[in-house]
Amino acid sequence: MNLSREIAVHLPYLRRFARALCGSQKSGDAYVVATLEALVADPDAFPADMSPKVGLYHLFMASWSSIRLNTEAAPADELSAAQRNISMLTPRSRQAFLLRTVEGFSVGDAAAILGVSEEEVDALVREAGREIAERVATDVLIIEDESLIAQDIEFIARDLGHRIIGVARTHQEAVELAKRQRPGLILADIHLADGSSGLNAVNEMLESFDAPVIFITAFPERLLTGERPEPAFLISKPYKVDTVKATISQALFFERKASRAA
């Protein structure tokens, strides 16, 4: 298989990345075209030590950094919430955040694409998380029956600048807290203190309002029943603090709302 065929399958994803990075489809597509034109002019420029996808993104970033195209960003009222949030990030942290959270690259691949160390990629993603938190701080409801874990999650959320409206240990407590003050984010375990289900509590709350939901659980397989909110964000216990922080920022950044299962 020649190089053109190897990279062709990745072009739709590169266009998605370019559009998010630039803030408009016109600008993003222009940079993708510039990247392909440069590759046609000099095929040897493609890095032989990288996979086709990583090499393609690496060349794109080289074009993005070295070419200033005469393109305009989309008007603010035409941008999605995610695109508006992206536009407010500093350029380097924006690149690392998109590569890791949207494109799903590993830390090593993201480092190769950006031409930096893995440590710098981690630092840039953390910086993006802080920048996002400053702009999308919200009220958080924690549904967790283990007090030490609840305290840890509360500390993580507060450290990102969010407000905690309460910690619920049972289904009933969770629903009552949500009725008193509607949360902008829900962090939920599945098994609760009285044998009730965090899944059922979330389902009941989502009948009256929408909010992003992150499940933090030792039983991720319980989310595969087909009777649940769509688990766009799922963290397995034991968790890493940086994973929880990144997932909170990602959930709020893209404003993904969970919906009650049919």
XYZ file of N, CA and C in Angstrom:
786
model
N 0.852 -1.204 0.000
C 0.000 0.000 0.000
C 0.884 1.249 0.000
N 0.646 2.212 -0.959
C 1.487 3.390 -1.009
C 1.067 4.408 0.043
N 1.861 5.471 0.177
C 1.643 6.437 1.246
C 0.288 7.132 1.127
N -0.114 7.484 -0.095
C -1.379 8.196 -0.260
C -2.552 7.381 0.261
N -2.527 6.069 0.022
C -3.609 5.224 0.519
C -3.534 5.052 2.029
N -2.334 5.027 2.547
C -2.170 4.843 3.994
C -2.690 6.031 4.783
N -2.526 7.239 4.226
C -2.958 8.430 4.971
C -4.392 8.832 4.639
N -4.926 8.346 3.514
C -6.265 8.770 3.090
C -7.321 8.467 4.140
N -7.204 7.306 4.806
C -8.208 6.907 5.793
C -8.218 7.837 7.000
N -7.112 8.547 7.205
C -7.009 9.425 8.383
C -7.403 10.873 8.081
N -7.639 11.211 6.828
C -7.915 12.606 6.464
C -9.202 13.160 7.094
N -10.292 12.397 7.163
C -11.486 12.964 7.825
C -11.228 13.365 9.265
N -10.406 12.575 9.969
C -10.089 12.894 11.364
C -9.155 14.098 11.453
N -8.242 14.204 10.496
C -7.354 15.367 10.474
C -8.159 16.636 10.216
N -9.167 16.552 9.338
C -10.006 17.714 9.076
C -10.781 18.111 10.341
N -11.253 17.132 11.081
C -11.943 17.421 12.345
C -11.012 18.144 13.310
N -9.797 17.627 13.438
C -8.810 18.234 14.323
C -8.478 19.650 13.859
N -8.285 19.816 12.544
C -7.920 21.120 12.003
C -9.025 22.139 12.229
N -10.266 21.705 12.066
C -11.390 22.614 12.265
C -11.463 23.047 13.723
N -11.285 22.109 14.639
C -11.315 22.454 16.060
C -10.159 23.373 16.424
N -8.989 23.106 15.859
C -7.801 23.886 16.178
C -7.924 25.314 15.678
N -8.470 25.474 14.470
C -8.541 26.791 13.843
C -9.810 27.560 14.184
N -10.859 26.852 14.579
C -12.096 27.523 14.912
C -13.055 27.694 13.755
N -12.690 27.186 12.585
C -13.602 27.252 11.449
C -13.259 26.155 10.454
N -14.262 25.699 9.715
C -14.025 24.662 8.715
C -13.159 25.198 7.582
N -13.398 26.445 7.165
C -12.643 27.023 6.058
C -11.147 27.063 6.356
N -10.809 27.582 7.513
C -9.402 27.674 7.885
C -8.787 26.297 8.073
N -9.512 25.413 8.755
C -8.991 24.068 8.981
C -8.727 23.338 7.688
N -9.675 23.385 6.766
C -9.492 22.706 5.484
C -8.326 23.302 4.701
N -8.146 24.606 4.804
C -7.044 25.249 4.090
C -5.697 24.737 4.581
N -5.578 24.537 5.881
C -4.326 24.015 6.421
C -4.114 22.553 6.033
N -5.197 21.783 5.974
C -5.069 20.394 5.536
C -4.592 20.350 4.088
N -5.169 21.196 3.241
C -4.746 21.254 1.834
C -3.280 21.654 1.737
N -2.872 22.634 2.528
C -1.472 23.070 2.505
C -0.536 21.938 2.915
N -0.975 21.150 3.891
C -0.173 20.006 4.334
C -0.023 18.983 3.216
N -1.115 18.670 2.545
C -1.076 17.686 1.460
C -0.261 18.203 0.281
N -0.373 19.482 -0.019
C 0.417 20.051 -1.113
C 1.908 19.979 -0.809
N 2.267 20.226 0.441
C 3.672 20.135 0.828
C 4.167 18.697 0.719
N 3.298 17.745 1.055
C 3.687 16.344 0.978
C 3.839 15.891 -0.470
N 2.962 16.373 -1.358
C 3.082 16.041 -2.782
C 4.381 16.608 -3.352
N 4.713 17.823 -2.935
C 5.926 18.465 -3.427
C 7.189 17.768 -2.924
N 7.113 17.198 -1.724
C 8.294 16.542 -1.150
C 7.869 15.310 -0.351
N 7.621 14.183 -1.025
C 7.180 12.966 -0.334
C 8.161 12.487 0.730
N 9.441 12.799 0.544
C 10.447 12.365 1.517
C 10.328 13.098 2.842
N 9.494 14.134 2.874
C 9.327 14.871 4.127
C 8.527 14.077 5.145
N 7.816 13.042 4.678
C 7.026 12.246 5.609
C 7.959 11.469 6.528
N 7.805 11.583 7.848
C 8.712 10.919 8.796
C 8.610 9.393 8.727
N 9.685 8.774 8.351
C 9.677 7.323 8.170
C 9.560 6.564 9.480
N 9.890 7.210 10.603
C 9.876 6.524 11.893
C 8.536 6.652 12.613
N 7.513 7.190 11.932
C 6.199 7.352 12.545
C 5.157 6.565 11.778
N 4.086 6.190 12.477
C 2.967 5.536 11.804
C 2.315 6.534 10.853
N 1.549 6.067 9.853
C 0.921 6.991 8.916
C 0.089 8.082 9.588
N -0.709 7.723 10.581
C -1.567 8.719 11.228
C -0.752 9.729 12.021
N 0.191 9.239 12.822
C 1.015 10.138 13.630
C 1.847 11.035 12.719
N 2.421 10.450 11.655
C 3.222 11.241 10.723
C 2.409 12.311 10.029
N 1.154 11.977 9.660
C 0.287 12.950 8.998
C -0.014 14.130 9.924
N -0.339 13.852 11.156
C -0.629 14.926 12.110
C 0.630 15.739 12.400
N 1.768 15.062 12.430
C 3.038 15.763 12.661
C 3.302 16.761 11.529
N 3.085 16.337 10.290
C 3.275 17.242 9.153
C 2.270 18.383 9.194
N 1.043 18.065 9.589
C 0.037 19.124 9.692
C 0.469 20.182 10.701
N 0.966 19.751 11.863
C 1.378 20.715 12.879
C 2.549 21.562 12.391
N 3.419 20.957 11.581
C 4.523 21.728 11.011
C 3.980 22.811 10.084
N 2.964 22.463 9.281
C 2.344 23.452 8.396
C 1.620 24.520 9.205
N 0.900 24.083 10.214
C 0.128 25.024 11.021
C 1.036 26.032 11.722
N 2.211 25.582 12.114
C 3.130 26.455 12.843
C 3.916 27.386 11.923
N 4.107 26.985 10.658
C 4.995 27.746 9.774
C 4.273 28.566 8.718
N 2.982 28.258 8.456
C 2.248 28.948 7.394
C 1.133 29.784 8.010
N 1.078 31.044 7.596
C -0.006 31.915 8.056
C -0.959 32.115 6.884
N -2.064 31.401 6.877
C -3.000 31.465 5.767
C -3.964 32.645 5.918
N -4.399 33.151 4.790
C -5.335 34.270 4.798
C -6.753 33.743 4.914
N -7.096 33.274 6.102
C -8.433 32.736 6.339
C -9.027 33.406 7.563
N -10.327 33.341 7.675
C -11.019 33.977 8.787
C -11.719 32.945 9.648
N -11.739 33.190 10.941
C -12.467 32.307 11.850
C -13.958 32.544 11.693
N -14.724 31.554 12.051
C -16.180 31.689 11.971
C -16.663 32.691 13.009
N -17.770 33.393 12.730
C -18.339 34.303 13.730
C -18.648 33.559 15.018
N -18.536 34.263 16.133
C -18.710 33.616 17.439
C -20.070 32.952 17.576
N -21.122 33.559 16.974
C -22.446 32.979 17.132
C -22.668 31.753 16.269
N -21.698 31.423 15.395
C -21.802 30.233 14.563
C -20.981 29.069 15.118
N -20.244 29.323 16.190
C -19.402 28.283 16.766
C -20.193 27.474 17.782
N -19.851 26.198 17.876
C -20.428 25.372 18.925
C -19.815 25.774 20.260
N -20.433 25.308 21.343
C -19.884 25.609 22.672
C -18.457 25.104 22.792
N -18.199 23.892 22.266
C -16.851 23.333 22.345
C -15.861 24.192 21.577
N -16.243 24.646 20.374
C -15.339 25.472 19.584
C -15.045 26.792 20.274
N -16.058 27.371 20.923
C -15.813 28.615 21.658
C -14.843 28.371 22.808
N -15.016 27.254 23.493
C -14.100 26.933 24.589
C -12.685 26.710 24.081
N -12.566 25.998 22.956
C -11.257 25.739 22.361
C -10.547 27.045 22.023
N -11.310 27.993 21.456
C -10.699 29.244 21.006
C -10.109 30.042 22.158
N -10.556 29.779 23.387
C -10.064 30.531 24.532
C -8.808 29.923 25.151
N -8.431 28.727 24.718
C -7.226 28.110 25.251
C -5.989 28.690 24.575
N -4.874 28.738 25.306
C -3.622 29.135 24.682
C -3.251 28.110 23.621
N -2.581 28.524 22.536
C -2.376 27.635 21.385
C -1.749 26.283 21.714
N -0.692 26.280 22.504
C 0.005 25.012 22.734
C -0.825 24.066 23.587
N -1.465 24.583 24.621
C -2.304 23.716 25.450
C -3.519 23.242 24.660
N -4.019 24.072 23.754
C -5.131 23.680 22.886
C -4.739 22.484 22.021
N -3.546 22.533 21.442
C -3.072 21.437 20.599
C -2.986 20.133 21.387
N -2.339 20.187 22.540
C -2.160 18.975 23.340
C -3.501 18.434 23.817
N -4.393 19.319 24.245
C -5.702 18.895 24.740
C -6.507 18.199 23.646
N -6.539 18.770 22.456
C -7.285 18.174 21.350
C -6.698 16.833 20.934
N -5.379 16.756 20.866
C -4.744 15.500 20.466
C -5.057 14.384 21.454
N -5.083 14.716 22.735
C -5.305 13.686 23.748
C -6.782 13.354 23.930
N -7.644 14.365 23.975
C -9.035 14.112 24.345
C -9.965 13.905 23.165
N -9.727 14.622 22.066
C -10.590 14.495 20.896
C -10.079 13.410 19.959
N -8.790 13.464 19.649
C -8.218 12.508 18.689
C -7.799 11.197 19.339
N -7.675 11.172 20.645
C -7.393 9.930 21.350
C -5.977 9.422 21.224
N -5.023 10.292 20.921
C -3.628 9.859 20.825
C -3.061 9.582 22.215
N -2.146 8.647 22.282
C -1.426 8.396 23.531
C -0.515 9.578 23.819
N -0.010 9.641 25.052
C 0.913 10.720 25.411
C 2.134 10.669 24.509
N 2.642 9.460 24.240
C 3.822 9.317 23.390
C 3.576 9.799 21.976
N 2.424 9.441 21.404
C 2.113 9.873 20.039
C 1.890 11.381 19.980
N 1.202 11.920 20.987
C 0.986 13.372 21.016
C 2.324 14.106 21.113
N 3.243 13.560 21.897
C 4.570 14.166 22.016
C 5.305 14.150 20.680
N 5.191 13.028 19.947
C 5.840 12.922 18.636
C 5.236 13.916 17.651
N 3.928 14.074 17.687
C 3.253 15.000 16.775
C 3.692 16.432 17.036
N 3.792 16.807 18.308
C 4.140 18.177 18.672
C 5.633 18.412 18.738
N 6.423 17.334 18.731
C 7.870 17.473 18.811
C 8.347 17.928 20.165
N 7.663 17.437 21.221
C 8.041 17.787 22.587
C 8.144 16.503 23.407
N 8.509 16.632 24.671
C 8.608 15.470 25.541
C 7.231 15.060 26.050
N 7.128 13.827 26.532
C 5.868 13.359 27.104
C 5.519 14.171 28.343
N 6.541 14.575 29.092
C 6.296 15.384 30.286
C 5.674 16.724 29.916
N 6.120 17.302 28.803
C 5.555 18.581 28.379
C 4.111 18.416 27.920
N 3.798 17.299 27.261
C 2.418 17.045 26.856
C 1.524 16.965 28.082
N 1.949 16.211 29.096
C 1.166 16.107 30.330
C 0.942 17.484 30.956
N 1.999 18.293 30.966
C 1.895 19.627 31.557
C 0.931 20.507 30.759
N 0.970 20.399 29.437
C 0.085 21.195 28.589
C -1.377 20.798 28.778
N -1.632 19.491 28.911
C -3.004 19.033 29.122
C -3.507 19.515 30.479
N -2.653 19.472 31.483
C -3.048 19.991 32.801
C -3.336 21.490 32.727
N -2.503 22.220 31.977
C -2.720 23.650 31.799
C -4.063 23.914 31.133
N -4.380 23.099 30.121
C -5.676 23.237 29.453
C -6.811 22.989 30.428
N -6.639 21.984 31.283
C -7.657 21.696 32.289
C -7.896 22.882 33.208
N -6.812 23.538 33.610
C -6.950 24.714 34.484
C -7.653 25.855 33.741
N -7.280 26.059 32.479
C -7.883 27.134 31.697
C -9.377 26.880 31.488
N -9.714 25.622 31.222
C -11.120 25.267 31.025
C -11.905 25.482 32.311
N -11.331 25.017 33.425
C -12.025 25.122 34.709
C -12.334 26.569 35.056
N -11.432 27.484 34.714
C -11.658 28.890 35.008
C -12.868 29.442 34.259
N -13.183 28.830 33.126
C -14.256 29.345 32.267
C -15.568 28.594 32.429
N -15.497 27.375 32.934
C -16.726 26.562 33.001
C -16.973 26.050 34.416
N -16.545 26.799 35.409
C -16.790 26.391 36.792
C -18.286 26.196 37.007
N -18.646 25.137 37.714
C -20.061 24.801 37.862
C -20.329 24.187 39.226
N -21.606 23.887 39.475
C -22.027 23.249 40.725
C -22.009 21.730 40.534
N -21.335 21.039 41.430
C -21.109 19.599 41.290
C -21.839 18.826 42.381
N -22.529 17.777 41.954
C -23.138 16.837 42.890
C -22.336 15.545 42.871
N -21.908 15.094 44.049
C -21.148 13.850 44.172
C -22.056 12.787 44.777
N -22.157 11.648 44.100
C -22.941 10.519 44.608
C -21.958 9.395 44.913
N -21.620 9.241 46.183
C -20.574 8.292 46.592
C -20.772 7.945 48.060
N -20.818 6.641 48.374
C -21.100 6.239 49.748
C -19.849 6.018 50.591
N -18.682 5.930 49.992
C -17.446 5.767 50.757
C -16.889 7.149 51.074
N -16.848 7.479 52.371
C -16.539 8.848 52.781
C -15.161 9.321 52.334
N -14.144 8.459 52.416
C -12.800 8.873 52.028
C -12.723 9.165 50.532
N -13.366 8.315 49.740
C -13.376 8.545 48.295
C -14.163 9.812 47.972
N -15.296 10.004 48.648
C -16.101 11.206 48.426
C -15.297 12.463 48.744
N -14.543 12.423 49.845
C -13.716 13.571 50.206
C -12.637 13.823 49.166
N -12.067 12.753 48.643
C -11.019 12.891 47.633
C -11.579 13.497 46.352
N -12.732 13.002 45.916
C -13.363 13.530 44.703
C -13.760 14.991 44.903
N -14.263 15.298 46.097
C -14.633 16.680 46.406
C -13.422 17.597 46.327
N -12.296 17.137 46.859
C -11.066 17.933 46.804
C -10.631 18.159 45.355
N -10.709 17.102 44.540
C -10.316 17.219 43.133
C -11.176 18.250 42.417
N -12.500 18.174 42.631
C -13.410 19.109 41.966
C -13.178 20.542 42.438
N -12.994 20.711 43.749
C -12.747 22.057 44.271
C -11.424 22.610 43.758
N -10.440 21.742 43.623
C -9.127 22.176 43.139
C -9.215 22.708 41.714
N -10.208 22.242 40.960
C -10.420 22.730 39.597
C -11.280 23.996 39.562
N -11.717 24.442 40.729
C -12.496 25.672 40.795
C -13.995 25.479 40.818
N -14.462 24.231 40.969
C -15.902 23.976 40.972
C -16.476 24.052 42.391
N -17.781 24.226 42.455
C -18.489 24.317 43.729
C -19.217 23.000 43.995
N -19.166 22.525 45.224
C -19.821 21.269 45.598
C -21.148 21.589 46.271
N -22.246 21.111 45.662
C -23.551 21.380 46.268
C -23.918 20.328 47.303
N -23.197 19.204 47.317
C -23.448 18.186 48.316
C -22.906 16.832 47.912
N -22.807 15.957 48.903
C -22.378 14.570 48.695
C -23.511 13.667 49.153
N -24.004 12.835 48.263
C -25.115 11.931 48.568
C -24.600 10.510 48.715
N -25.122 9.788 49.729
C -24.725 8.401 49.962
C -25.783 7.413 49.495
N -26.982 7.929 49.187
C -28.074 7.056 48.755
C -28.811 7.692 47.585
N -29.631 6.894 46.944
C -30.479 7.356 45.843
C -31.339 8.532 46.293
N -32.019 8.391 47.400
C -32.934 9.427 47.875
C -32.199 10.731 48.171
N -31.061 10.633 48.853
C -30.293 11.832 49.156
C -29.883 12.561 47.880
N -29.451 11.796 46.860
C -29.008 12.392 45.603
C -30.138 13.163 44.928
N -31.310 12.541 44.852
C -32.447 13.168 44.190
C -32.882 14.427 44.950
N -32.897 14.364 46.278
C -33.313 15.515 47.075
C -32.328 16.671 46.922
N -31.023 16.364 46.898
C -30.022 17.413 46.697
C -30.194 18.080 45.339
N -30.435 17.269 44.311
C -30.596 17.803 42.960
C -31.853 18.662 42.835
N -32.901 18.340 43.592
C -34.129 19.136 43.565
C -33.904 20.501 44.206
N -33.091 20.532 45.268
C -32.842 21.799 45.960
C -31.952 22.724 45.141
N -30.953 22.153 44.489
C -30.025 22.955 43.679
C -29.560 22.126 42.500
N -29.996 22.474 41.322
C -29.691 21.685 40.134
C -28.189 21.717 39.833
N -27.533 20.569 39.748
C -26.093 20.530 39.488
C -25.776 20.737 38.011
N -24.591 21.279 37.754
C -24.105 21.407 36.385
C -23.249 20.238 35.979
N -22.905 19.368 36.955
C -22.101 18.168 36.706
C -22.405 17.163 37.806
N -22.512 15.893 37.430
C -22.768 14.825 38.391
C -21.633 13.824 38.331
N -21.042 13.531 39.490
C -20.012 12.500 39.620
C -20.622 11.379 40.444
N -20.835 10.213 39.832
C -21.653 9.192 40.481
C -20.988 7.827 40.546
N -21.121 7.186 41.709
C -20.807 5.769 41.856
C -22.073 4.985 41.506
N -21.930 3.664 41.366
C -23.082 2.829 41.020
C -23.706 2.225 42.267
N -22.892 1.540 43.119
C -23.397 0.913 44.337
C -23.359 1.905 45.490
N -24.499 2.131 46.124
C -24.586 3.106 47.202
C -24.825 2.428 48.550
N -24.790 3.222 49.604
C -24.718 2.694 50.967
C -25.881 1.791 51.347
N -27.093 2.155 50.935
C -28.263 1.386 51.347
C -28.644 0.310 50.338
N -27.721 0.010 49.437
C -28.013 -0.980 48.415
C -28.709 -0.404 47.201
N -28.989 0.912 47.221
C -29.627 1.546 46.079
C -28.611 1.782 44.968
N -29.093 2.260 43.828
C -28.256 2.390 42.645
C -28.039 3.842 42.259
N -26.781 4.203 42.077
C -26.477 5.530 41.560
C -26.984 5.711 40.144
N -27.049 4.609 39.399
C -27.589 4.654 38.045
C -29.049 5.101 38.062
N -29.836 4.485 38.958
C -31.245 4.838 39.051
C -31.434 6.283 39.509
N -30.577 6.706 40.426
C -30.671 8.087 40.902
C -30.399 9.067 39.764
N -29.370 8.788 38.974
C -29.048 9.649 37.840
C -30.180 9.639 36.829
N -30.719 8.456 36.535
C -31.843 8.357 35.602
C -33.013 9.221 36.051
N -33.321 9.177 37.329
C -34.451 9.948 37.846
C -34.195 11.447 37.723
N -32.969 11.870 38.033
C -32.643 13.293 37.935
C -32.722 13.787 36.494
N -32.266 12.952 35.561
C -32.221 13.367 34.162
C -33.601 13.394 33.510
N -34.636 12.981 34.239
C -35.996 13.137 33.732
C -36.434 14.596 33.766
N -35.799 15.413 34.629
C -36.222 16.802 34.788
C -35.179 17.822 34.336
N -33.938 17.410 34.127
C -32.917 18.335 33.630
C -31.777 17.547 32.991
N -30.960 18.256 32.216
C -29.794 17.648 31.563
C -28.522 18.127 32.239
N -27.538 17.239 32.330
C -26.235 17.591 32.867
C -25.236 16.519 32.469
N -23.969 16.870 32.302
C -22.957 15.851 32.055
C -22.824 14.945 33.276
N -22.626 13.661 33.041
C -22.483 12.689 34.123
C -21.182 11.924 33.935
N -20.414 11.820 34.997
C -19.204 10.996 35.007
C -19.400 9.904 36.050
N -19.338 8.658 35.617
C -19.426 7.538 36.547
C -18.016 7.162 37.001
N -17.842 7.094 38.306
C -16.573 6.660 38.901
C -16.887 5.418 39.719
N -16.511 4.259 39.228
C -17.019 3.021 39.819
C -16.024 1.870 39.720
N -16.140 0.969 40.662
C -15.360 -0.265 40.614
C -16.072 -1.335 39.801
N -17.269 -1.016 39.321
C -18.071 -1.989 38.570
C -18.488 -1.416 37.209
N -17.538 -1.127 36.339
C -17.894 -0.530 35.044
C -18.791 -1.420 34.197
N -18.723 -2.736 34.433
C -19.552 -3.647 33.634
C -21.037 -3.435 33.905
N -21.383 -2.817 35.044
C -22.784 -2.562 35.351
C -23.404 -1.505 34.436
N -22.564 -0.791 33.700
C -23.061 0.213 32.772
C -23.399 -0.382 31.406
N -23.288 -1.678 31.272
C -23.533 -2.332 29.986
C -24.872 -3.043 29.971
N -25.809 -2.584 30.782
C -27.107 -3.248 30.879
C -28.105 -2.767 29.842
N -27.860 -1.624 29.218
C -28.817 -1.055 28.282
C -29.903 -0.248 28.963
N -29.884 -0.180 30.293
C -30.877 0.582 31.052
C -30.152 1.633 31.884
N -29.626 2.628 31.200
C -28.761 3.593 31.858
C -28.610 4.841 31.000
N -28.127 5.968 31.591
C -27.673 7.086 30.779
C -26.458 6.649 29.969
N -26.284 7.213 28.797
C -25.139 6.825 27.974
C -23.854 7.203 28.701
N -22.967 6.248 28.935
C -21.751 6.535 29.706
C -20.659 7.156 28.850
N -20.860 8.419 28.471
C -19.835 9.099 27.689
C -18.542 9.218 28.488
N -18.677 9.284 29.812
C -17.503 9.437 30.673
C -17.552 8.403 31.786
N -16.561 7.544 31.809
C -16.516 6.447 32.772
C -15.092 6.292 33.287
N -14.945 6.303 34.609
C -13.641 6.133 35.248
C -13.722 4.931 36.173
N -12.768 4.035 36.047
C -12.740 2.843 36.893
C -11.932 3.107 38.158
N -12.417 2.559 39.275
C -11.653 2.579 40.526
C -10.716 1.381 40.552
N -9.522 1.545 41.115
C -8.953 2.786 41.637
C -8.574 3.736 40.502
N -8.751 5.021 40.741
C -8.539 6.019 39.707
C -7.285 6.837 40.006
N -6.819 7.555 38.991
C -5.734 8.508 39.162
C -6.321 9.913 39.207
N -5.761 10.753 40.043
C -6.273 12.111 40.202
C -6.271 12.850 38.870
N -5.182 12.724 38.111
C -5.101 13.428 36.832
C -6.173 12.948 35.863
N -6.529 11.659 35.951
C -7.590 11.136 35.079
C -8.929 11.772 35.409
N -9.221 11.885 36.702
C -10.475 12.507 37.119
C -10.508 13.973 36.695
N -9.414 14.689 36.896
C -9.373 16.097 36.510
C -9.580 16.273 35.012
N -8.880 15.458 34.226
C -8.988 15.576 32.772
C -10.400 15.251 32.297
N -11.028 14.246 32.916
C -12.368 13.849 32.503
C -13.402 14.912 32.868
N -13.263 15.512 34.041
C -14.159 16.610 34.427
C -14.045 17.753 33.424
N -12.814 18.136 33.097
C -12.611 19.236 32.162
C -13.180 18.894 30.789
N -12.964 17.653 30.359
C -13.457 17.239 29.052
C -14.982 17.254 29.009
N -15.619 16.734 30.059
C -17.084 16.675 30.084
C -17.695 18.074 30.017
N -17.130 19.012 30.756
C -17.664 20.370 30.759
C -17.268 21.137 29.506
N -16.090 20.859 29.004
C -15.574 21.537 27.820
C -16.473 21.289 26.619
N -16.857 20.034 26.418
C -17.671 19.692 25.264
C -19.158 19.720 25.579
N -19.505 20.035 26.835
C -20.897 20.176 27.243
C -21.745 19.006 26.777
N -21.244 17.803 26.965
C -22.009 16.611 26.588
C -23.025 16.314 27.661
N -24.272 16.280 27.290
C -25.340 16.013 28.243
C -25.698 14.539 28.197
N -25.854 13.950 29.352
C -26.333 12.553 29.395
C -27.835 12.587 29.251
N -28.367 11.566 28.609
C -29.820 11.468 28.477
C -30.291 10.172 29.087
N -31.510 10.175 29.587
C -32.029 8.972 30.225
C -32.230 7.879 29.187
N -31.858 6.658 29.556
C -32.017 5.545 28.618
C -33.489 5.294 28.347
N -33.797 4.881 27.117
C -35.179 4.574 26.764
C -35.631 3.339 27.504
